[in-house]
Short mmCIF file of C-alpha atoms (C1' of nucleotides) in Angstrom, two decimals:
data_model
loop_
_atom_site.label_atom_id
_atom_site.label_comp_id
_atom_site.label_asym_id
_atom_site.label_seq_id
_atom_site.Cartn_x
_atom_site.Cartn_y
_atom_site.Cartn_z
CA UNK S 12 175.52 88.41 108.81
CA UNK S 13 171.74 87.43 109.04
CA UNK S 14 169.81 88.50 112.41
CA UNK S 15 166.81 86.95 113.09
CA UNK S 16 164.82 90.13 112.15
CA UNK S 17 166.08 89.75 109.15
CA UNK S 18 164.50 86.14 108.64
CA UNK S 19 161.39 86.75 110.66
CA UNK S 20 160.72 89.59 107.60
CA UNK S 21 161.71 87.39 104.91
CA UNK S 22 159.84 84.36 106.25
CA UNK S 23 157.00 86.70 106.45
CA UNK S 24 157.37 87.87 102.90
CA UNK S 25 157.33 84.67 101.39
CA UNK S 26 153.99 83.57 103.46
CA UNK S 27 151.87 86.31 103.15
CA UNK S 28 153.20 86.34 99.08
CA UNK S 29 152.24 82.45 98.81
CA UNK S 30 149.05 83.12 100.73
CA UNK S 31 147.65 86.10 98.69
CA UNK S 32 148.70 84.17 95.88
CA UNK S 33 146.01 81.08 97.19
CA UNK S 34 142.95 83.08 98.14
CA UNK S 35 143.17 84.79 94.95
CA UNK S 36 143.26 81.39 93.05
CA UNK S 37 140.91 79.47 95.05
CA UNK S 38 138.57 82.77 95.35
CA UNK S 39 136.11 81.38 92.24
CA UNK S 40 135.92 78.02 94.13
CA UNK S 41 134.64 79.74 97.32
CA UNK S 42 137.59 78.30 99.76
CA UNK S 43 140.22 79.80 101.62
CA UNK S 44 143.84 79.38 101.73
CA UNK S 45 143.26 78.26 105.26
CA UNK S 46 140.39 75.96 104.45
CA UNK S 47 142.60 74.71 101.61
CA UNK S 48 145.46 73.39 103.85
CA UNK S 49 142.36 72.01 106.50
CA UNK S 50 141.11 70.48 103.25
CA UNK S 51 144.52 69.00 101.75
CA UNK S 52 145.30 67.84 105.62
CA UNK S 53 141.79 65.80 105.84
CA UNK S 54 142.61 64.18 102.51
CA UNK S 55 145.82 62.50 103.78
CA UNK S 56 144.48 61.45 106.68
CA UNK S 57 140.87 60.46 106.65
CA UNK S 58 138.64 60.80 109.55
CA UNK S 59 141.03 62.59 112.13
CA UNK S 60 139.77 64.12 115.47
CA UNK S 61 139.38 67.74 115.60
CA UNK S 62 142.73 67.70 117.61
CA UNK S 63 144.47 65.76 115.45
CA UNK S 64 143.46 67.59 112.45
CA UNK S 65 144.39 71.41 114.78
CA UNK S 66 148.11 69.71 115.42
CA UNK S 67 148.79 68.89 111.87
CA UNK S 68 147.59 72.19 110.47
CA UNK S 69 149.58 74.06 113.21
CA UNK S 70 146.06 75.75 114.30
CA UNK S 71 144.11 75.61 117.10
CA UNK S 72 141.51 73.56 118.03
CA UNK S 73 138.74 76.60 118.57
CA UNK S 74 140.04 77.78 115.24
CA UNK S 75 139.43 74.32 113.50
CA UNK S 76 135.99 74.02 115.05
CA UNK S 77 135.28 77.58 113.20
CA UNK S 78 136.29 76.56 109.91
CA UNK S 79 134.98 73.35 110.24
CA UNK S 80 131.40 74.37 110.50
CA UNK S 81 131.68 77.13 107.30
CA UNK S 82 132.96 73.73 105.72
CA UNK S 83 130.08 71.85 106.86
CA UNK S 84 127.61 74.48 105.69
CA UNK S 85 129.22 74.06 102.14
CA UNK S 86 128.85 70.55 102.61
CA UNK S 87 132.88 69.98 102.11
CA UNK S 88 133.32 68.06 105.12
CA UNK S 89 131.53 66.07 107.58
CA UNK S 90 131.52 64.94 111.08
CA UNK S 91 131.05 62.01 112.65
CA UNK S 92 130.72 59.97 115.28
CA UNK S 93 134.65 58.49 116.52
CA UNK S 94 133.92 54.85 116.50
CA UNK S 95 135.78 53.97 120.24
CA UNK S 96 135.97 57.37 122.32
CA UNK S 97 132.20 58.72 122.43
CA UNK S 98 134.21 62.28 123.43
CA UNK S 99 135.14 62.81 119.98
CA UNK S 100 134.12 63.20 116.58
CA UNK S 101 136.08 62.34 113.16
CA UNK S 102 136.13 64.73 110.10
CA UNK S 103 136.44 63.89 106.50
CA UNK S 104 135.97 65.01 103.53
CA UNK S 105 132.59 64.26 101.51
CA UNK S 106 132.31 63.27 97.69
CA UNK S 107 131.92 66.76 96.81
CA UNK S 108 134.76 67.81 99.01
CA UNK S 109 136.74 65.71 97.13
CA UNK S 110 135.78 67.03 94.06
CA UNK S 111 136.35 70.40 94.92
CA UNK S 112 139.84 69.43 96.78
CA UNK S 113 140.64 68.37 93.10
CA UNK S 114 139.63 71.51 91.63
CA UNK S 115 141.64 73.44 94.21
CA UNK S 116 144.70 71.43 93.43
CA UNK S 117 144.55 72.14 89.73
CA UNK S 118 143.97 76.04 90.57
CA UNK S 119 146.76 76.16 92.38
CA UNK S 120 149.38 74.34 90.75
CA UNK S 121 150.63 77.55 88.78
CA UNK S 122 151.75 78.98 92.29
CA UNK S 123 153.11 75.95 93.32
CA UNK S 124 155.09 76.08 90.17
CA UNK S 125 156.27 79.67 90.38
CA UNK S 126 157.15 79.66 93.79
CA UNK S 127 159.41 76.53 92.76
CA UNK S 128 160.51 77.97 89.62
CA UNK S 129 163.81 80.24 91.27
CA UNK S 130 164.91 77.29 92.71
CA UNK S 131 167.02 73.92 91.42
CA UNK S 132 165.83 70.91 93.37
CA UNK S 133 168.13 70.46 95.97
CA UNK S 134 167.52 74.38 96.88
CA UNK S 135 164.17 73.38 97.45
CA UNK S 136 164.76 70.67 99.61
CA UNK S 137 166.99 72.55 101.65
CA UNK S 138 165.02 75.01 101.85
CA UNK S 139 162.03 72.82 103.52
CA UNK S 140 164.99 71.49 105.86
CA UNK S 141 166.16 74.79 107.06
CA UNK S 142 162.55 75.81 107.58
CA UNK S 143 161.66 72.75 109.38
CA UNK S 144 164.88 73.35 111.81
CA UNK S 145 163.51 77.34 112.21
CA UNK S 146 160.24 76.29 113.28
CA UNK S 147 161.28 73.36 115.71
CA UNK S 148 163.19 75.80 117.79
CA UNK S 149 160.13 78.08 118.09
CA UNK S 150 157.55 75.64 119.09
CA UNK S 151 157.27 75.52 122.60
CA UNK S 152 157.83 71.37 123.42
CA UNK S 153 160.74 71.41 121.90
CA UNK S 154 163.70 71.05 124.05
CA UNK S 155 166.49 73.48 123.80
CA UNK S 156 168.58 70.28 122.00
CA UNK S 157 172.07 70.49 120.95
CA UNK S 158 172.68 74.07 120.51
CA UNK S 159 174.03 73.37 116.61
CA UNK S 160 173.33 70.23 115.10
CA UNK S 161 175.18 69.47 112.22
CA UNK S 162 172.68 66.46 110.80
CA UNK S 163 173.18 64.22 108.03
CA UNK S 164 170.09 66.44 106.26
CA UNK S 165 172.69 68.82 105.59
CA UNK S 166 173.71 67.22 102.49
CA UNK S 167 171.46 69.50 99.96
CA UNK G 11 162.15 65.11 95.60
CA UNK G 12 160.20 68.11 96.77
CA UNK G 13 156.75 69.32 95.74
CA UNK G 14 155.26 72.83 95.89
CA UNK G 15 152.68 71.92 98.51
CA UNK G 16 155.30 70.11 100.81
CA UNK G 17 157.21 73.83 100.62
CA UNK G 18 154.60 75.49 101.71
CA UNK G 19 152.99 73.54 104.45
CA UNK G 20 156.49 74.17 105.89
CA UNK G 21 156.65 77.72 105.18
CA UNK G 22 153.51 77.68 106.85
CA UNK G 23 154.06 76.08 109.91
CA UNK G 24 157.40 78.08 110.26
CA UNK G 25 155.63 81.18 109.60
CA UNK G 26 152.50 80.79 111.97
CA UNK G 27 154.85 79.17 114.46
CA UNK G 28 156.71 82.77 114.58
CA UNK G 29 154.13 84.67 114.47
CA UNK G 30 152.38 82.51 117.58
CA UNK G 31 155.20 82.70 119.78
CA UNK G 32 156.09 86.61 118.97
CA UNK G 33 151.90 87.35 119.99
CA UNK G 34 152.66 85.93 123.45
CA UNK G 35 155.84 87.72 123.78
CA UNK G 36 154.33 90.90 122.92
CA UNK G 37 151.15 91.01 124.70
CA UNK G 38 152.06 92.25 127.82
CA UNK G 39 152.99 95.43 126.16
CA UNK G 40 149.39 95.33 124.49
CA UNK G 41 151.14 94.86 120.65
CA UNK G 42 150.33 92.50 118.28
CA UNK G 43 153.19 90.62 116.20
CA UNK G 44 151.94 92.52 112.76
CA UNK G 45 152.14 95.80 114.78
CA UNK G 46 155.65 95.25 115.58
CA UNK G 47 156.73 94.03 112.17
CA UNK G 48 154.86 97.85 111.43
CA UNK G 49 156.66 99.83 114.08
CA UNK G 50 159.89 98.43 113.53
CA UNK G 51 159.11 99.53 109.26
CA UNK G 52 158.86 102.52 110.63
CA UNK G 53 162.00 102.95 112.71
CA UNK G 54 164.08 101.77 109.94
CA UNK G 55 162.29 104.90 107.47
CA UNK G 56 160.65 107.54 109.17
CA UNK G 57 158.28 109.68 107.67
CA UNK G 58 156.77 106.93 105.54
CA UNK G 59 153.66 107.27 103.22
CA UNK G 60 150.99 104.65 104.32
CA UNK G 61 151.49 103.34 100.53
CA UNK G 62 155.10 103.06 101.12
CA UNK G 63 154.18 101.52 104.88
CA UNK G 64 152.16 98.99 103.15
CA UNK G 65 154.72 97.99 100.29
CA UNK G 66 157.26 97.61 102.92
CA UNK G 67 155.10 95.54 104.83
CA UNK G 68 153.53 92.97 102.51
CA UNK G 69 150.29 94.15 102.95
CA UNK G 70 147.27 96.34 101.42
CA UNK G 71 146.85 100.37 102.13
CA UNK G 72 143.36 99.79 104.23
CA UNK G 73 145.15 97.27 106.07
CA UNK G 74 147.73 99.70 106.90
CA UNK G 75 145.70 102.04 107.64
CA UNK G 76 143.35 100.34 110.26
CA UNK G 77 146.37 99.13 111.93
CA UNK G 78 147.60 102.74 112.07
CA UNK G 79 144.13 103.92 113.66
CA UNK G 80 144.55 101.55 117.05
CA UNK G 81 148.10 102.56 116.89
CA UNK G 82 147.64 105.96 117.04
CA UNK G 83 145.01 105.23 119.44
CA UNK G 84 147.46 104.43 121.71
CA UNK G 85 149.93 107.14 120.94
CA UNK G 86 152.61 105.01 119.35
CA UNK G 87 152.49 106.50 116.06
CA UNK G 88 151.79 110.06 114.43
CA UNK G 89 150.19 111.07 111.31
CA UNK G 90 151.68 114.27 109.12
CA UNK G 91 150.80 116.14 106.22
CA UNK G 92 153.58 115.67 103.69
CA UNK G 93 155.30 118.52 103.39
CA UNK G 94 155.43 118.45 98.89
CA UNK G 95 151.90 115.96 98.00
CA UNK G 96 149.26 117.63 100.16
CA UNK G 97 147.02 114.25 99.45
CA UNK G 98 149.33 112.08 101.38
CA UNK G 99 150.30 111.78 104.82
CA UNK G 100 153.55 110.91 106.86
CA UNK G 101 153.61 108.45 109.38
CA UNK G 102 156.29 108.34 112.31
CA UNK G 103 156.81 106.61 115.93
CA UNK G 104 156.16 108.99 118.57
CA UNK G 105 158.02 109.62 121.56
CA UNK G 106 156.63 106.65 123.21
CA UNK G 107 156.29 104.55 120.27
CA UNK G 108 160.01 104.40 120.09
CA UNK G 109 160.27 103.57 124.10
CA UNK G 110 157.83 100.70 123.13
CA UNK G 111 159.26 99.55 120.26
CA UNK G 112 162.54 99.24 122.86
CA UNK G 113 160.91 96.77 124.83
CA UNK G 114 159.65 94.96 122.16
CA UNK G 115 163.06 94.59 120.41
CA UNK G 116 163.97 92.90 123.82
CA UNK G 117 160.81 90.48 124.29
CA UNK G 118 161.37 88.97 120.75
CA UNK G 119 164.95 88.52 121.27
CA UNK G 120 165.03 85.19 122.87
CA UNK G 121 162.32 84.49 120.07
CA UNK G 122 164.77 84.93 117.38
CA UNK G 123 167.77 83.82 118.75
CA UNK G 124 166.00 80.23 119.13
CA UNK G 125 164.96 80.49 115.87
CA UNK G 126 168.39 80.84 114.89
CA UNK G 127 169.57 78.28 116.52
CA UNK G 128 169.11 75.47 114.41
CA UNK G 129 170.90 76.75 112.07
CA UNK G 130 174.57 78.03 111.37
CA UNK G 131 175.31 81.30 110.18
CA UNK G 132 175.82 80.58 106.52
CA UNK G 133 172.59 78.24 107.01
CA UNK G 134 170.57 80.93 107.53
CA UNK G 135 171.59 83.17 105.11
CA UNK G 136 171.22 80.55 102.94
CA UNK G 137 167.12 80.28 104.28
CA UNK G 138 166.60 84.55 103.52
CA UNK G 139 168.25 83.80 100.22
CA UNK G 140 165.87 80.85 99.04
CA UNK G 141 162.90 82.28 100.86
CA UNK G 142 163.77 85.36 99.06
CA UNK G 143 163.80 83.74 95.64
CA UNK G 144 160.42 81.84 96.53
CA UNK G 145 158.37 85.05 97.09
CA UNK G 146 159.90 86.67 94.00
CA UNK G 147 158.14 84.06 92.18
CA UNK G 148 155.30 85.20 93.40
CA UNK G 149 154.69 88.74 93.64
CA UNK G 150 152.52 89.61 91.10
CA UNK G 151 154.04 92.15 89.19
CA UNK G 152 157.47 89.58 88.96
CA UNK G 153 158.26 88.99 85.37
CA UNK G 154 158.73 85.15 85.22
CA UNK G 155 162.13 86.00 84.02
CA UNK G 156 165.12 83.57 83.70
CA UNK G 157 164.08 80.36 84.71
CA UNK G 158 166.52 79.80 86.95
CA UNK G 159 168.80 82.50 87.99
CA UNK G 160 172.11 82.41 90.07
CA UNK G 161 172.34 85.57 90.39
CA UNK G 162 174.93 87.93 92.09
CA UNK G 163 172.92 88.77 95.21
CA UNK G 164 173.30 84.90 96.06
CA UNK G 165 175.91 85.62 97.80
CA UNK G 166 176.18 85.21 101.26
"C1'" DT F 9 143.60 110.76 84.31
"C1'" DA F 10 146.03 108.68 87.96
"C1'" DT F 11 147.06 108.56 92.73
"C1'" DT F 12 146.66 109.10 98.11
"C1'" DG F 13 143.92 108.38 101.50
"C1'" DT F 14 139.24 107.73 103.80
"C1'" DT F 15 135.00 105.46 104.71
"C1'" DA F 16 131.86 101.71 105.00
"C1'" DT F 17 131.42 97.07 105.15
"C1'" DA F 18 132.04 92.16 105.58
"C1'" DC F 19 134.32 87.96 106.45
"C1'" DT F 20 137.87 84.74 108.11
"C1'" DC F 21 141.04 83.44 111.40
"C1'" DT F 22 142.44 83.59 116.02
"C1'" DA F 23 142.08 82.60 120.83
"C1'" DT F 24 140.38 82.60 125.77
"C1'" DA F 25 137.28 80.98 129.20
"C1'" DA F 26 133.51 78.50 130.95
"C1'" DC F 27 130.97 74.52 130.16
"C1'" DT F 28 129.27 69.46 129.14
"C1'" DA F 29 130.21 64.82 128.46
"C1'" DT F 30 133.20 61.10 128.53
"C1'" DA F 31 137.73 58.56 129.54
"C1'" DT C 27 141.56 64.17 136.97
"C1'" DA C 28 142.29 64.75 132.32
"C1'" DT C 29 140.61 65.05 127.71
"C1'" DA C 30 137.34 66.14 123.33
"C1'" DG C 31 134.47 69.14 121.93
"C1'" DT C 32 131.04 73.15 122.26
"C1'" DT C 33 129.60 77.72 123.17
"C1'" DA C 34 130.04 82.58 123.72
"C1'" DT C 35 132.68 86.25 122.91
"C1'" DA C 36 136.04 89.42 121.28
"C1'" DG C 37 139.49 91.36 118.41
"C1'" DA C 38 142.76 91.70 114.56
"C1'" DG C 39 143.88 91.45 109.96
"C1'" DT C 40 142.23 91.28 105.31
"C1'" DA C 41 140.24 93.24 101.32
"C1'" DT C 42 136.76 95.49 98.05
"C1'" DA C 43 134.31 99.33 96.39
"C1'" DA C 44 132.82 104.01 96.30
"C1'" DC C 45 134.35 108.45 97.34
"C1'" DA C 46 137.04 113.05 98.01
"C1'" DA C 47 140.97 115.71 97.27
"C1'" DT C 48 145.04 116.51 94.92
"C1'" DA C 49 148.84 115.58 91.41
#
DNA sequence: TATTGTTATACTCTATAACTATA
DNA sequence: TATAGTTATAGAGTATAACAATA
């Protein structure tokens, strides 16, 4: 029997665990785990809005605007005018945000590895499915849905 | 296939997704989600050291121990000399700390009963086993050990 | 010598609310 | 009216380093 206590603590485990594990390894490159992910997010998707960039880093927009400016000041990012709504602006990264986005990939490719390293493949891609269904049924669009779907995912 | 960084976006976004929702739950009662994951450490072994508090926890001693200040600020928790190692001190839920802790048991319970719900009972033992196995790769002091082990305490 | 806890300090992330400008 | 972003503000968690007291 698993209670949801149960996960919440072991979810938590693994998160803090993977993020001590990041600042500590992107420390000597001056970025955060945080800025990191904001970082990694703005590389697959140049030039984003602020909103865009706060959905797919499951942050807020007020929180993005923070980080964004420390990563302006270290010349990381920048931010620019959006070419057809004159509301918004578009991040990306600069040349030396790239560069250092490279750097942080190589620092952190060890923990990447290690956290990957107690589990076979397919464990790890269930594991990312399993996750995924945990965390739709706590954000707060989505719809109760079928109480217990048994999806074609499932195959592991 | 499934890379490190795809893992742990979605351990992230599961993570911070819990953690969100339990903060709204538990602000009426003027406790934040990390002081709940502390008080309900607590229940489950009274008369902790703040070391042991903070090892249960995933997190650092001065952590602990500023969270412990507003707590006992607000009468939730006690401090006690240790009756055998006059350097450290017990800490325990108070009187009301345990009447709080109550009521937050009930505000997260809709919380983690959606999070459950995605996922049949076997699935989610299945998620603390793998998330279990992720952060053991990377706590610090983990010997990388057997590369891959299917070990005993897979079970269930 | 090593360990428990305290103190001082600093920084990042987080989030709300009021506001401006534009759609 | 609704949306994108800014500003001001506040608080919590995080962690390091130096220190005292005790084991």
């Amino acid at each position: 029997m698993t209670d949801g206590h149960e996960l919440a603590i072991a979810l938590r485990a693994a998160y803090l665990a993977l993020h001590r594990r990041s600042e500590a390894a992107f420390a000597a490159l001056g970025v955060t785990a945080d800025q990191f992910v904001l970082l990694a997010a703005l590389d697959r998707g140049d030039a984003l809005t602020q909103r865009e960039l706060a959905r797919r880093m499951s942050s807020d927009p007020s929180t993005v605007r923070a980080m964004l400016v420390l990563l302006e000041q270290r010349g990381l990012v920048g931010r620019d005018a959006h070419p057809t709504d004159a509301r918004a602006r578009t991040v990306a990264l600069t040349a030396e945000g790239k560069s250092v986005l490279r750097q942080l990939w190589a620092a952190g490719e060890s923990i990447r590895a290690q956290m990957l390293g107690g589990l076979r493949p397919e464990e790890a891609s269930t594991l990312v499915a399993f996750l995924t269904r945990a965390a739709r049924g706590l954000t707060p669009e989505a719809a109760p849905g079928p109480p217990i779907s048994h999806s074609p995912e499932d195959q592991q």
